[in-house]
mmCIF file of C-alpha atoms in Angstrom:
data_model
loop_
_atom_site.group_PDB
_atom_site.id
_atom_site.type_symbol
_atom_site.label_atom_id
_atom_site.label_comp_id
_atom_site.label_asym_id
_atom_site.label_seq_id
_atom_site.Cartn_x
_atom_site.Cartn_y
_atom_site.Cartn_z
ATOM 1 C CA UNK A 24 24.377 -22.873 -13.459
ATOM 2 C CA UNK A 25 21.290 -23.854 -15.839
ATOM 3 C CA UNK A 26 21.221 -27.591 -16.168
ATOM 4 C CA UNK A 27 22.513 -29.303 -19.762
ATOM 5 C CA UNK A 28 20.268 -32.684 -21.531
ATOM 6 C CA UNK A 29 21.858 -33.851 -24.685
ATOM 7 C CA UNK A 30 19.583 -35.439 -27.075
ATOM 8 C CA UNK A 31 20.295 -37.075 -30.073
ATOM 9 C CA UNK A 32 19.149 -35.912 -33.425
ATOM 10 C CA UNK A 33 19.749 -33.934 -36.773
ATOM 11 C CA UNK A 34 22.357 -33.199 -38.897
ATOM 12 C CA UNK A 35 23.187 -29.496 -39.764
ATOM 13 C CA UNK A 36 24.404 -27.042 -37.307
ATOM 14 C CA UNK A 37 22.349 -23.999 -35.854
ATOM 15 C CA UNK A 38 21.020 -21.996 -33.024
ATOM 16 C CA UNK A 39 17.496 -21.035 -32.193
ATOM 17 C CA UNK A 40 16.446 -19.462 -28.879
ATOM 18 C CA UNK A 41 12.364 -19.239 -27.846
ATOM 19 C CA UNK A 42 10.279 -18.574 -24.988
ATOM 20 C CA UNK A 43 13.564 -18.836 -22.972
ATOM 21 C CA UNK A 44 14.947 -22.435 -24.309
ATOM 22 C CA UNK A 45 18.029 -21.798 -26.402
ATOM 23 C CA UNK A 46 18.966 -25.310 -28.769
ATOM 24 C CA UNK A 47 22.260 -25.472 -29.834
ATOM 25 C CA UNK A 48 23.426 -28.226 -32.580
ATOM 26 C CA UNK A 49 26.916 -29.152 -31.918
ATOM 27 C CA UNK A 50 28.940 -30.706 -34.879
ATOM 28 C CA UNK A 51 32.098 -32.860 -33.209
ATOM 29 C CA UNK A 52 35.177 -32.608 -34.739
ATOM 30 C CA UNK A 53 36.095 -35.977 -35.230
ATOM 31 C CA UNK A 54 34.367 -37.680 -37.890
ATOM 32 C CA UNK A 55 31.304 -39.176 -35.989
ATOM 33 C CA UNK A 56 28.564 -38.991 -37.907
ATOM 34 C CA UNK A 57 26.106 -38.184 -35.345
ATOM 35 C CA UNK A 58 25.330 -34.708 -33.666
ATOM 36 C CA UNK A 59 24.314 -33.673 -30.265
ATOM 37 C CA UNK A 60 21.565 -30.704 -29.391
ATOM 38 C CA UNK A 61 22.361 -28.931 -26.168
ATOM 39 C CA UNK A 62 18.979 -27.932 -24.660
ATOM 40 C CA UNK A 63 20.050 -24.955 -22.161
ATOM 41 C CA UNK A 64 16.996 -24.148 -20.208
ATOM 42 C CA UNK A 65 17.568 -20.251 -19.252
ATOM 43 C CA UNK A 66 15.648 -20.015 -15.564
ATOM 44 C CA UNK A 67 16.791 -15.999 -15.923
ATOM 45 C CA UNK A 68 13.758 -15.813 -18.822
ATOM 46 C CA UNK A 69 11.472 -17.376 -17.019
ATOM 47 C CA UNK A 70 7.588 -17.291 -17.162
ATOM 48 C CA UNK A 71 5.603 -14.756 -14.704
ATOM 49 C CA UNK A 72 2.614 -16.533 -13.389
ATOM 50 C CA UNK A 73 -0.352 -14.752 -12.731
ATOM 51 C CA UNK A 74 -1.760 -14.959 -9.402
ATOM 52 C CA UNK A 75 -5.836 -15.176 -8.371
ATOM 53 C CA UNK A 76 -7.160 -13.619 -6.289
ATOM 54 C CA UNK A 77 -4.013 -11.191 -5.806
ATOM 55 C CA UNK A 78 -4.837 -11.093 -2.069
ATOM 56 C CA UNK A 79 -6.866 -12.946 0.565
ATOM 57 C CA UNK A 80 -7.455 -12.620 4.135
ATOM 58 C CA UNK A 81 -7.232 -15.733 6.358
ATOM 59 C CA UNK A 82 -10.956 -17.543 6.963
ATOM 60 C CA UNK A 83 -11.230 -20.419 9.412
ATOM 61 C CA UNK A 84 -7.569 -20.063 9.484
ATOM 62 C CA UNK A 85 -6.602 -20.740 5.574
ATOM 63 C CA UNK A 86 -6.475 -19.250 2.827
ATOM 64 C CA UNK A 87 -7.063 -20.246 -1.362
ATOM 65 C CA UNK A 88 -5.111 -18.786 -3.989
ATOM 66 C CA UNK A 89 -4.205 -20.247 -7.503
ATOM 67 C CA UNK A 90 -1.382 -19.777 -10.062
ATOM 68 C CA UNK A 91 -1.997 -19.841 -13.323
ATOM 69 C CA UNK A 92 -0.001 -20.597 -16.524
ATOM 70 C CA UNK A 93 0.156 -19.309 -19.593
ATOM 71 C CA UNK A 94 3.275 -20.559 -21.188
ATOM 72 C CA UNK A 95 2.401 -23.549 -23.491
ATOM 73 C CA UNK A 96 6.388 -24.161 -22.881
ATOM 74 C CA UNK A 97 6.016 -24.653 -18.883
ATOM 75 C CA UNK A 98 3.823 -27.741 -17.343
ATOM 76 C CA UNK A 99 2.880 -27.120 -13.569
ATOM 77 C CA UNK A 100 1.903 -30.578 -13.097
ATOM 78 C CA UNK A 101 5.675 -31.518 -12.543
ATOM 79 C CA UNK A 102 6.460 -29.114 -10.146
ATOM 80 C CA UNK A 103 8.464 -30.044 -7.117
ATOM 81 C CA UNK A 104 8.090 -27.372 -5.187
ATOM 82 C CA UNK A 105 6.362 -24.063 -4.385
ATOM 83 C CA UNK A 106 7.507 -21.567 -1.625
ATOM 84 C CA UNK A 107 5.619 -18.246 -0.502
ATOM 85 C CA UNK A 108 7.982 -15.652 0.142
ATOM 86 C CA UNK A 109 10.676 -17.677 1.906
ATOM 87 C CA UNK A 110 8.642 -20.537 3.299
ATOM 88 C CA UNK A 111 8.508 -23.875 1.611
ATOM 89 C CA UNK A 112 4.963 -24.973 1.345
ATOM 90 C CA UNK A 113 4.100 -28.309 2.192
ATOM 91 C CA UNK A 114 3.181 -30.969 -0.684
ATOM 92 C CA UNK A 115 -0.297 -31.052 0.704
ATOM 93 C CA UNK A 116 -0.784 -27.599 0.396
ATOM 94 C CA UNK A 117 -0.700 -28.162 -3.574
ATOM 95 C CA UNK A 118 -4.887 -29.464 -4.061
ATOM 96 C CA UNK A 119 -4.684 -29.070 -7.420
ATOM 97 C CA UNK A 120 -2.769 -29.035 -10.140
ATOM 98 C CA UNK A 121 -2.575 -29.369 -13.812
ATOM 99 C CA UNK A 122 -0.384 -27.924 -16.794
ATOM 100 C CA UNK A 123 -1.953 -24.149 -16.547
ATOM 101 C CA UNK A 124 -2.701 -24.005 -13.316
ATOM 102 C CA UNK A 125 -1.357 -24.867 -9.747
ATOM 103 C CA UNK A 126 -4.260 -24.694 -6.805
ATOM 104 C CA UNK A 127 -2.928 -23.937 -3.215
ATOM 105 C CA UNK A 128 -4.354 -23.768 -0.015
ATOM 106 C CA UNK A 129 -2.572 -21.935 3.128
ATOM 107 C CA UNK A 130 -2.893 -22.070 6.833
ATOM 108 C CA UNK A 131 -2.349 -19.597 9.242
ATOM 109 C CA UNK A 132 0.422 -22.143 11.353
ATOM 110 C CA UNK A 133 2.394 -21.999 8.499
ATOM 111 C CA UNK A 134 2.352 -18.825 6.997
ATOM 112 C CA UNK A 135 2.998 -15.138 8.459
ATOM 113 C CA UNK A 136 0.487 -12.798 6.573
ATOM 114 C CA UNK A 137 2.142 -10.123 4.582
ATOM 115 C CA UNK A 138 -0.666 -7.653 4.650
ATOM 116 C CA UNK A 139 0.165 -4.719 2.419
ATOM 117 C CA UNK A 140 3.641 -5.325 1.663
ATOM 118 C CA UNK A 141 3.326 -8.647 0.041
ATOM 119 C CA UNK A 142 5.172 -11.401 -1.202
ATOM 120 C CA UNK A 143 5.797 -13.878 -4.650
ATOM 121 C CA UNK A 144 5.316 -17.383 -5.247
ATOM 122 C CA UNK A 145 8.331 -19.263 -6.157
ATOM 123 C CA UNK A 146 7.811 -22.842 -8.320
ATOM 124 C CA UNK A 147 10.311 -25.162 -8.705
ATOM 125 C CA UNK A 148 10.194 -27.179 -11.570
ATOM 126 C CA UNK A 149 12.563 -30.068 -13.247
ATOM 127 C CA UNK A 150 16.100 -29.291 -14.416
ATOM 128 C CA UNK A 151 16.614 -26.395 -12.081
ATOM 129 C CA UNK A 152 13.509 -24.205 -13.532
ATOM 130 C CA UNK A 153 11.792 -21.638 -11.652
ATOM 131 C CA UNK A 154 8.939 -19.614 -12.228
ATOM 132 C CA UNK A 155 7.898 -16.404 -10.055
ATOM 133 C CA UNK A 156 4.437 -14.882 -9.522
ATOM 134 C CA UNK A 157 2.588 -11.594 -9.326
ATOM 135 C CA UNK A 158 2.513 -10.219 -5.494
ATOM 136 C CA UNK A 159 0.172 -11.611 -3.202
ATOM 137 C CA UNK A 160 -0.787 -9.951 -0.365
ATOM 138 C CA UNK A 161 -1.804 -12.107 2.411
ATOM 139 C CA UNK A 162 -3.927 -10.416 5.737
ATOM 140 C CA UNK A 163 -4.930 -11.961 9.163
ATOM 141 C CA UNK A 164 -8.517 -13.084 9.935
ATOM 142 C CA UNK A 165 -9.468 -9.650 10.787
ATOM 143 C CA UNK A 166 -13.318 -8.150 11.309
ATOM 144 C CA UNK A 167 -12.384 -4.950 9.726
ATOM 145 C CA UNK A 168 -16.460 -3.808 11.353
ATOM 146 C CA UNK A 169 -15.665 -4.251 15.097
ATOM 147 C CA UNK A 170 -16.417 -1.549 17.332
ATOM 148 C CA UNK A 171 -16.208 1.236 16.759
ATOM 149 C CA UNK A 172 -18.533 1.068 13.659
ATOM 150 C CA UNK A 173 -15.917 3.114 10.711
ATOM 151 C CA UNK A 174 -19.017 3.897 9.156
ATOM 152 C CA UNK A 175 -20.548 6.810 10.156
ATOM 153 C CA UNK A 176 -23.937 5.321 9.078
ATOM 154 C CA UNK A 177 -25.385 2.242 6.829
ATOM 155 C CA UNK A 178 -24.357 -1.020 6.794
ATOM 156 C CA UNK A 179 -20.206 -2.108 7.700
ATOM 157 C CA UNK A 180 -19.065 -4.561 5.151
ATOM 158 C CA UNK A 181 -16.215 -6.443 6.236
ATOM 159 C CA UNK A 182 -14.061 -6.864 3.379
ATOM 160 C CA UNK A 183 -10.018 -8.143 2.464
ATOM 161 C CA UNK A 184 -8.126 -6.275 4.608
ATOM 162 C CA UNK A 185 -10.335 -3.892 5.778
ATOM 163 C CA UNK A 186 -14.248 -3.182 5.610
ATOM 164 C CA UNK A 187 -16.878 -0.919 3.039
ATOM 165 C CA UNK A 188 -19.629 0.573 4.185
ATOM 166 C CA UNK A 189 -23.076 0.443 2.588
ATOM 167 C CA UNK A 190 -25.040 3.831 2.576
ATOM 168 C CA UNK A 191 -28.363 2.312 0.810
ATOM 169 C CA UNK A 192 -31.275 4.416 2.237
ATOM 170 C CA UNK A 193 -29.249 6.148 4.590
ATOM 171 C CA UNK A 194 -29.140 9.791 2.781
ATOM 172 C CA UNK A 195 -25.586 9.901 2.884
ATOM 173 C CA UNK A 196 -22.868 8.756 0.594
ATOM 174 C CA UNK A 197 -19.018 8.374 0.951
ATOM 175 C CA UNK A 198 -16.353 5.798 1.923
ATOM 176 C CA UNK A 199 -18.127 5.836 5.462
ATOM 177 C CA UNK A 200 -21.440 7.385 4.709
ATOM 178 C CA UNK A 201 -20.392 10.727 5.887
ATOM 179 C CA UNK A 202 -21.648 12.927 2.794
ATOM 180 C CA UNK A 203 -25.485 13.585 2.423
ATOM 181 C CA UNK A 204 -26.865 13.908 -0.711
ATOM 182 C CA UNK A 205 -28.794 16.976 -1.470
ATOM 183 C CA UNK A 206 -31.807 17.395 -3.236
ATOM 184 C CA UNK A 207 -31.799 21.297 -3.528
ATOM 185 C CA UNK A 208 -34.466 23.917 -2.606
ATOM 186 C CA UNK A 209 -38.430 23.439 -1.684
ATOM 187 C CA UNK A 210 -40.109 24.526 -4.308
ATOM 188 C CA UNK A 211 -42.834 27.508 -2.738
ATOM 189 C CA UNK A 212 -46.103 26.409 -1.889
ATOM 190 C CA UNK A 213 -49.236 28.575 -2.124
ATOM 191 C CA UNK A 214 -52.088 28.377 -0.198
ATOM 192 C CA UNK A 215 -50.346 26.203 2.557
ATOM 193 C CA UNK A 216 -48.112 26.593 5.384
ATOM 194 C CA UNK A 217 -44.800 24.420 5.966
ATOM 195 C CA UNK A 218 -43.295 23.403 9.056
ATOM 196 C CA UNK A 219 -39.742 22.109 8.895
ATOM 197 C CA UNK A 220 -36.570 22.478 10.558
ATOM 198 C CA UNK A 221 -34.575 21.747 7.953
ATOM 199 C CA UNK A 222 -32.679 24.463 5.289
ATOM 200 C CA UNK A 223 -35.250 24.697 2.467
ATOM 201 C CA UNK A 224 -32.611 26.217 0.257
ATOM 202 C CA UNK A 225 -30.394 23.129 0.073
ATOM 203 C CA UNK A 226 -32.752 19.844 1.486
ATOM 204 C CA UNK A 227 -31.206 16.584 2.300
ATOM 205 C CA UNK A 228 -32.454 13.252 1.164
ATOM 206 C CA UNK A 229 -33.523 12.313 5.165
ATOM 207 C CA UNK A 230 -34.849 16.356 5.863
ATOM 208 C CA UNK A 231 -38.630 15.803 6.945
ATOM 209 C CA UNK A 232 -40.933 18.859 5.491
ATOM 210 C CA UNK A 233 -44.209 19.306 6.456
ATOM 211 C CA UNK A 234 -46.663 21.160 4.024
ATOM 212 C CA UNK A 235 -50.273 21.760 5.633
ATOM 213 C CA UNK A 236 -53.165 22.932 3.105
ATOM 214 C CA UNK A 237 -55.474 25.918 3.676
ATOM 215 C CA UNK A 238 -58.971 25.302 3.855
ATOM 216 C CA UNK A 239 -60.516 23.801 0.593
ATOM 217 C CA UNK A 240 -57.218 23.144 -0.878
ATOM 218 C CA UNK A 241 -55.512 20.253 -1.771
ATOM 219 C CA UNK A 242 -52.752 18.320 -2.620
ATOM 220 C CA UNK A 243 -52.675 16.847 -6.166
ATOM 221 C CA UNK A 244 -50.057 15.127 -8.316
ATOM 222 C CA UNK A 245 -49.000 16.631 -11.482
ATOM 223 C CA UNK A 246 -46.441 14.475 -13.089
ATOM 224 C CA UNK A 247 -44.096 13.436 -10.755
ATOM 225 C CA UNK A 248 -44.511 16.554 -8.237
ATOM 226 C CA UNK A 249 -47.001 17.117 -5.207
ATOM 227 C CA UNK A 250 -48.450 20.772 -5.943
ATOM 228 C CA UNK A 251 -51.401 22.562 -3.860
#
């Protein structure tokens, strides 16, 4: 059941429901002259907060993540409690707080990462309120670039939950630096011979061609290309 505060005030009767508070003005039967508002605070409306990041991966065995507010109806700063999934955090894991915003920090003893699955924030808040978050999605300290290397070539990246991999000069693009990036064909050359063993038709960025001049020729630059 939502919790009831009666507060003295006004005169007329009415109703008016916002941002999930509902007033009611009660007008007694008797003849008393003064009449009682009914604030009903509705916890099934309640606020979504917003969650940031939306997932972290455990460092040095904790974890930040914040909660953030946007209600001008709903204060953080008096919240009693805050549970991830089904475990209760502890008061010190609250760092920070203010009306907008709730700051949290987790540690591996006390919470089970959820990985891809997931799970909400629950805040408890005077007279029975509760707000619920976004998902989170919480991963073990993992190196996502242990050996085996997952990239193919370039530079692992360990990253949330699992790694990137950096193809800079490499040749290659793709998720693991599997894809090389063509160039297209050798242009012919006159009055030289080439020595390659790669597919002049369709070069790739790291294919090594070798152009040798004829006597009393050249290699000059026109533009941006070598030509003999």
């Amino acid at each position: 059941q939502p919790s009831i505060e009666l507060i003295k005030s006004g005169t007329l009767p009415c109703t008016n429901a916002h941002q999930g508070f509902l007033y009611l003005m009660l007008t007694p039967a008797s003849t008393m002259m003064a009449t009682w508002f009914i604030l009903l605070l509705a916890t099934s409306a309640a606020a979504t907060l917003t969650v940031q990041p939306d997932e972290a991966e455990y460092k040095n065995l904790r974890a930040s993540v914040s909660l953030i507010n946007s209600d001008p109806l709903v204060n953080l700063s008096q919240t009693l409690q805050v549970s991830y999934g089904s475990t209760v955090l502890n008061p010190s894991d609250i760092v920070g707080r203010s009306p907008s915003r709730l700051d949290l920090l987790l540690f591996v003893t006390e919470f089970d990462a959820t990985n891809d699955i997931g799970a909400v924030f629950t805040v408890q808040l005077p007279n029975n309120a509760q707000l619920v978050s976004d998902v989170f999605r919480l991963y073990d300290d993992l190196n996502g670039c242990v050996p085996p290397d997952p990239c193919q070539r370039g530079t692992c990246i360990d990253e949330i939950g699992g790694f990137s991999c950096d193809c800079t000069g490499t040749g290659f693009t793709g998720s693991r630096c599997e894809t090389a990036i063509t160039c297209g064909a050798f242009p012919p050359q006159s009055n030289a011979s080439i020595s390659t063993t790669a597919n002049l038709a369709a070069l790739n960025i790291s294919d090594v061609v070798t152009v040798t001049c004829d006597a009393g020729f050249a290699v000059f630059r026109a533009g941006s290309l070598d030509l003999i």
